[in-house]
């Protein structure tokens, strides 16, 4: 075995420099290989090839196009906030623009799974508008949404819940991490009436609504809420979703096929009644794909009735 050469006069061993492909090599060789060979191969095997960079690294540079993107996103989110009964920030465009610039510094290199730019932006705006004292995040994944929530609410107490934190790329130094279901956590008498709960945990959303109401929560945001006739196109939302519970009770079981596996949902009238009795407002936030070009968001804001009344 040949040992690495020593650096003369130091006694230290020299390490071979790490090879990094040039921009020309990346453009002329690696990217075509990825697009023409690896991409189709992974697709045929049933996998999605990971993108090279987070989607927000792809962005317009000319001022007019940036302005159009920001203006369009701000308008659609403002419409949804107003419809949900939430206040609309006076400088909505400025808020969107600042987030659009700041997300490039995000330490989470979200390339596959989890929220993209649109979902991150919408969660940021909703949290900034509500300004909760306490935030409950159920389903953390790599830590993108924890970063987003901290940017929106610097002073909030954030509680992060997940079955496993091995995928984390960002850990908030001030947040509390609990490797278990949120429903078993003792909040020690904290008033949760002004808290915000964000659920992206692939757990039955009807169950989450009932649990949240029992804890005194009123403001919830769900990812992956979808109607029964669209659930086949989603990558694994828990069911019943918010929409499935609030829809008319089907006269027969709802069935769908995904990746060769058949799923069946039979509505439980008692669960449907319990959820409907607790929900005051539901608002789907625009997916923003049409105005930003980024992957569609699937966030839904749910406000629960005040049980003290």
CSV table of C-alpha atoms in Angstrom, one decimal, residues 15-286:
chain,number,residue,atom,x,y,z
A,15,UNK,CA,-4.4,14.7,1.5
A,16,UNK,CA,-5.3,14.5,-2.2
A,17,UNK,CA,-7.6,17.5,-3.2
A,18,UNK,CA,-11.2,16.6,-3.6
A,19,UNK,CA,-12.3,16.5,-7.2
A,20,UNK,CA,-15.1,18.9,-8.1
A,21,UNK,CA,-16.5,18.9,-11.6
A,22,UNK,CA,-16.3,22.2,-13.4
A,23,UNK,CA,-19.4,24.0,-14.5
A,24,UNK,CA,-18.7,22.9,-18.1
A,25,UNK,CA,-18.4,19.2,-17.0
A,26,UNK,CA,-21.6,19.5,-15.0
A,27,UNK,CA,-23.5,21.1,-17.9
A,28,UNK,CA,-22.1,19.0,-20.7
A,29,UNK,CA,-21.7,15.6,-19.0
A,30,UNK,CA,-23.4,15.1,-15.7
A,31,UNK,CA,-26.7,16.9,-16.3
A,32,UNK,CA,-27.4,15.1,-19.7
A,33,UNK,CA,-26.5,11.8,-17.9
A,34,UNK,CA,-29.0,12.6,-15.2
A,35,UNK,CA,-31.7,13.7,-17.6
A,36,UNK,CA,-31.4,11.1,-20.3
A,37,UNK,CA,-30.2,8.0,-18.5
A,38,UNK,CA,-30.7,8.1,-14.7
A,39,UNK,CA,-34.0,9.9,-14.8
A,40,UNK,CA,-35.8,7.4,-17.1
A,41,UNK,CA,-34.2,4.5,-15.3
A,42,UNK,CA,-35.4,5.6,-11.8
A,43,UNK,CA,-38.9,6.4,-13.3
A,44,UNK,CA,-39.1,2.9,-14.7
A,45,UNK,CA,-38.2,1.5,-11.3
A,46,UNK,CA,-40.9,3.6,-9.7
A,47,UNK,CA,-38.6,6.1,-8.0
A,48,UNK,CA,-38.2,9.9,-8.4
A,49,UNK,CA,-34.7,11.0,-9.1
A,50,UNK,CA,-33.7,13.6,-6.6
A,51,UNK,CA,-33.4,17.1,-8.0
A,52,UNK,CA,-29.9,18.6,-8.0
A,53,UNK,CA,-30.9,21.6,-5.8
A,54,UNK,CA,-33.9,22.9,-3.8
A,55,UNK,CA,-36.6,24.2,-6.1
A,56,UNK,CA,-36.3,27.8,-4.8
A,57,UNK,CA,-32.8,27.9,-6.3
A,58,UNK,CA,-34.5,28.0,-9.7
A,59,UNK,CA,-35.8,31.6,-9.9
A,60,UNK,CA,-36.3,34.5,-12.3
A,61,UNK,CA,-33.6,37.1,-12.3
A,62,UNK,CA,-35.1,40.0,-14.3
A,63,UNK,CA,-36.9,42.5,-12.2
A,64,UNK,CA,-40.2,42.4,-14.2
A,65,UNK,CA,-40.6,38.7,-13.8
A,66,UNK,CA,-39.7,38.7,-10.1
A,67,UNK,CA,-42.2,41.5,-9.5
A,68,UNK,CA,-44.9,39.5,-11.3
A,69,UNK,CA,-44.2,36.4,-9.2
A,70,UNK,CA,-44.2,38.3,-5.9
A,71,UNK,CA,-47.3,40.3,-6.8
A,72,UNK,CA,-49.3,37.2,-7.9
A,73,UNK,CA,-48.4,35.2,-4.8
A,74,UNK,CA,-49.2,38.1,-2.5
A,75,UNK,CA,-52.6,38.6,-4.2
A,76,UNK,CA,-53.7,35.0,-4.0
A,77,UNK,CA,-52.6,34.6,-0.4
A,78,UNK,CA,-54.4,37.8,0.6
A,79,UNK,CA,-57.6,36.6,-0.9
A,80,UNK,CA,-57.4,33.4,1.1
A,81,UNK,CA,-56.5,35.2,4.3
A,82,UNK,CA,-59.5,37.4,4.0
A,83,UNK,CA,-61.8,34.5,3.1
A,84,UNK,CA,-60.6,32.7,6.2
A,85,UNK,CA,-61.3,35.7,8.4
A,86,UNK,CA,-57.6,36.4,9.1
A,87,UNK,CA,-56.1,39.9,8.8
A,88,UNK,CA,-54.2,40.8,5.7
A,89,UNK,CA,-50.8,42.4,6.2
A,90,UNK,CA,-50.6,46.0,5.0
A,91,UNK,CA,-47.5,45.3,3.0
A,92,UNK,CA,-48.2,41.8,1.7
A,93,UNK,CA,-46.0,42.2,-1.3
A,94,UNK,CA,-43.1,43.3,0.9
A,95,UNK,CA,-43.6,40.3,3.2
A,96,UNK,CA,-43.6,37.9,0.2
A,97,UNK,CA,-40.6,39.5,-1.3
A,98,UNK,CA,-38.6,39.3,1.9
A,99,UNK,CA,-39.4,35.6,2.2
A,100,UNK,CA,-38.5,35.0,-1.4
A,101,UNK,CA,-35.1,36.5,-0.8
A,102,UNK,CA,-34.5,34.9,2.6
A,103,UNK,CA,-35.4,31.3,1.8
A,104,UNK,CA,-32.1,31.0,-0.2
A,105,UNK,CA,-30.3,31.1,3.1
A,106,UNK,CA,-32.4,28.2,4.5
A,107,UNK,CA,-30.0,25.5,5.8
A,108,UNK,CA,-32.4,22.7,4.7
A,109,UNK,CA,-31.7,21.5,1.2
A,110,UNK,CA,-35.2,20.3,0.5
A,111,UNK,CA,-34.9,18.3,-2.7
A,112,UNK,CA,-37.6,15.6,-2.4
A,113,UNK,CA,-40.6,15.2,-0.1
A,114,UNK,CA,-41.9,17.8,2.3
A,115,UNK,CA,-42.9,21.3,1.5
A,116,UNK,CA,-41.5,23.3,-1.4
A,117,UNK,CA,-41.4,27.0,-1.8
A,118,UNK,CA,-45.1,27.6,-2.1
A,119,UNK,CA,-46.0,25.7,1.0
A,120,UNK,CA,-43.2,27.3,2.9
A,121,UNK,CA,-44.3,30.8,1.9
A,122,UNK,CA,-48.0,30.1,2.8
A,123,UNK,CA,-47.1,28.7,6.2
A,124,UNK,CA,-44.8,31.7,6.9
A,125,UNK,CA,-47.5,34.2,6.1
A,126,UNK,CA,-50.2,32.4,8.1
A,127,UNK,CA,-47.9,32.1,11.1
A,128,UNK,CA,-46.8,35.8,10.8
A,129,UNK,CA,-50.4,36.9,10.7
A,130,UNK,CA,-51.5,34.8,13.7
A,131,UNK,CA,-48.4,35.6,15.8
A,132,UNK,CA,-49.0,32.7,18.2
A,133,UNK,CA,-47.2,32.4,21.5
A,134,UNK,CA,-46.9,28.6,21.1
A,135,UNK,CA,-46.4,26.6,17.9
A,136,UNK,CA,-47.0,22.8,17.7
A,137,UNK,CA,-45.4,21.1,14.7
A,138,UNK,CA,-46.3,17.5,14.2
A,139,UNK,CA,-44.2,16.0,11.4
A,140,UNK,CA,-40.8,17.7,11.2
A,141,UNK,CA,-39.0,15.7,8.5
A,142,UNK,CA,-35.8,17.6,7.6
A,143,UNK,CA,-36.7,20.8,9.6
A,144,UNK,CA,-37.7,23.2,6.8
A,145,UNK,CA,-41.0,24.1,8.3
A,146,UNK,CA,-39.4,24.6,11.7
A,147,UNK,CA,-37.0,27.1,10.1
A,148,UNK,CA,-40.0,28.8,8.4
A,149,UNK,CA,-42.0,29.0,11.6
A,150,UNK,CA,-39.1,30.5,13.5
A,151,UNK,CA,-38.6,33.1,10.8
A,152,UNK,CA,-42.3,34.0,11.1
A,153,UNK,CA,-42.5,34.0,14.9
A,154,UNK,CA,-39.0,34.6,16.4
A,155,UNK,CA,-40.3,34.7,20.0
A,156,UNK,CA,-42.7,31.8,19.9
A,157,UNK,CA,-42.2,28.6,21.9
A,158,UNK,CA,-42.0,25.8,19.3
A,159,UNK,CA,-42.7,22.1,20.1
A,160,UNK,CA,-41.6,19.7,17.4
A,161,UNK,CA,-43.0,16.2,17.3
A,162,UNK,CA,-42.0,13.3,15.0
A,163,UNK,CA,-41.6,9.5,15.2
A,164,UNK,CA,-37.9,9.8,14.3
A,165,UNK,CA,-35.6,12.8,13.9
A,166,UNK,CA,-32.9,11.0,11.9
A,167,UNK,CA,-33.7,13.0,8.7
A,168,UNK,CA,-33.1,16.4,10.4
A,169,UNK,CA,-30.9,18.9,8.5
A,170,UNK,CA,-31.8,21.8,10.8
A,171,UNK,CA,-32.5,21.7,14.5
A,172,UNK,CA,-33.9,24.9,16.1
A,173,UNK,CA,-31.8,25.6,19.2
A,174,UNK,CA,-34.8,27.0,21.1
A,175,UNK,CA,-37.4,24.4,20.1
A,176,UNK,CA,-38.4,21.4,22.2
A,177,UNK,CA,-38.1,18.1,20.3
A,178,UNK,CA,-40.2,15.1,21.3
A,179,UNK,CA,-39.8,11.8,19.5
A,180,UNK,CA,-43.3,10.6,19.9
A,181,UNK,CA,-46.9,11.6,19.1
A,182,UNK,CA,-47.9,15.1,20.1
A,183,UNK,CA,-51.1,13.8,21.8
A,184,UNK,CA,-49.1,12.3,24.6
A,185,UNK,CA,-47.1,15.4,25.5
A,186,UNK,CA,-47.8,17.3,28.8
A,187,UNK,CA,-47.8,21.0,28.0
A,188,UNK,CA,-47.9,21.8,31.7
A,189,UNK,CA,-51.0,23.9,31.8
A,190,UNK,CA,-49.9,26.2,28.9
A,191,UNK,CA,-52.9,28.1,27.4
A,192,UNK,CA,-53.2,26.8,23.8
A,193,UNK,CA,-56.1,28.9,22.7
A,194,UNK,CA,-53.8,31.2,20.8
A,195,UNK,CA,-51.4,28.5,19.7
A,196,UNK,CA,-50.9,27.4,16.1
A,197,UNK,CA,-50.7,23.7,15.3
A,198,UNK,CA,-49.2,22.5,12.0
A,199,UNK,CA,-49.9,18.9,11.0
A,200,UNK,CA,-47.8,17.3,8.3
A,201,UNK,CA,-47.5,13.9,10.0
A,202,UNK,CA,-49.6,11.6,7.7
A,203,UNK,CA,-52.0,10.8,10.6
A,204,UNK,CA,-55.8,10.7,10.3
A,205,UNK,CA,-56.8,14.4,10.1
A,206,UNK,CA,-60.2,13.8,11.7
A,207,UNK,CA,-58.3,12.4,14.7
A,208,UNK,CA,-56.1,15.5,14.8
A,209,UNK,CA,-59.0,17.9,14.8
A,210,UNK,CA,-60.6,16.1,17.7
A,211,UNK,CA,-57.3,15.9,19.7
A,212,UNK,CA,-56.6,19.6,19.0
A,213,UNK,CA,-60.1,20.7,20.2
A,214,UNK,CA,-59.7,18.7,23.4
A,215,UNK,CA,-56.4,20.6,24.1
A,216,UNK,CA,-58.0,23.9,23.6
A,217,UNK,CA,-56.4,24.7,20.2
A,218,UNK,CA,-58.3,26.8,17.6
A,219,UNK,CA,-55.9,27.5,14.8
A,220,UNK,CA,-54.7,24.5,12.7
A,221,UNK,CA,-52.9,24.2,9.4
A,222,UNK,CA,-52.9,20.8,7.6
A,223,UNK,CA,-50.7,19.7,4.8
A,224,UNK,CA,-51.9,17.1,2.3
A,225,UNK,CA,-55.7,17.7,2.8
A,226,UNK,CA,-57.5,16.5,-0.3
A,227,UNK,CA,-61.0,15.5,-1.4
A,228,UNK,CA,-61.9,11.8,-1.9
A,229,UNK,CA,-62.0,12.1,-5.7
A,230,UNK,CA,-58.4,13.4,-5.8
A,231,UNK,CA,-56.7,11.3,-3.1
A,232,UNK,CA,-55.4,8.8,-5.7
A,233,UNK,CA,-53.0,11.4,-7.0
A,234,UNK,CA,-51.4,12.2,-3.7
A,235,UNK,CA,-48.3,10.5,-2.4
A,236,UNK,CA,-49.6,9.2,0.9
A,237,UNK,CA,-52.0,11.5,2.8
A,238,UNK,CA,-53.6,10.1,5.9
A,239,UNK,CA,-57.3,9.5,5.6
A,240,UNK,CA,-59.9,10.6,6.3
A,241,UNK,CA,-58.7,14.0,5.3
A,242,UNK,CA,-60.4,17.2,6.4
A,243,UNK,CA,-62.3,17.4,3.1
A,244,UNK,CA,-63.4,13.8,3.2
A,245,UNK,CA,-64.9,14.3,6.7
A,246,UNK,CA,-66.7,17.5,5.8
A,247,UNK,CA,-68.0,16.2,2.5
A,248,UNK,CA,-71.3,14.4,2.1
A,249,UNK,CA,-71.3,11.0,3.7
A,250,UNK,CA,-70.8,8.6,0.8
A,251,UNK,CA,-73.4,5.9,0.2
A,252,UNK,CA,-70.7,3.3,-0.4
A,253,UNK,CA,-67.0,2.9,0.6
A,254,UNK,CA,-64.5,5.2,-1.1
A,255,UNK,CA,-62.0,3.1,-3.1
A,256,UNK,CA,-58.8,4.1,-5.0
A,257,UNK,CA,-55.7,2.6,-6.5
A,258,UNK,CA,-52.2,3.9,-6.0
A,259,UNK,CA,-49.0,2.1,-7.0
A,260,UNK,CA,-50.8,-1.1,-7.5
A,261,UNK,CA,-52.4,-1.1,-4.0
A,262,UNK,CA,-56.1,-0.7,-3.3
A,263,UNK,CA,-57.2,1.6,-0.5
A,264,UNK,CA,-60.7,1.7,1.1
A,265,UNK,CA,-62.3,4.3,3.3
A,266,UNK,CA,-65.6,3.8,5.0
A,267,UNK,CA,-67.0,6.9,6.7
A,268,UNK,CA,-67.8,6.6,10.4
A,269,UNK,CA,-70.9,8.8,11.1
A,270,UNK,CA,-69.9,9.4,14.7
A,271,UNK,CA,-66.5,10.7,13.7
A,272,UNK,CA,-68.0,12.9,10.9
A,273,UNK,CA,-70.4,14.4,13.4
A,274,UNK,CA,-67.7,15.0,16.0
A,275,UNK,CA,-65.5,16.8,13.5
A,276,UNK,CA,-68.3,18.9,12.0
A,277,UNK,CA,-69.4,20.0,15.5
A,278,UNK,CA,-65.9,21.3,16.2
A,279,UNK,CA,-65.0,23.1,12.9
A,280,UNK,CA,-65.8,26.8,12.5
A,281,UNK,CA,-63.9,27.7,9.3
A,282,UNK,CA,-62.0,25.8,6.6
A,283,UNK,CA,-60.0,27.5,3.9
A,284,UNK,CA,-57.9,25.9,1.2
A,285,UNK,CA,-54.9,28.1,0.5
A,286,UNK,CA,-54.2,28.5,-3.2
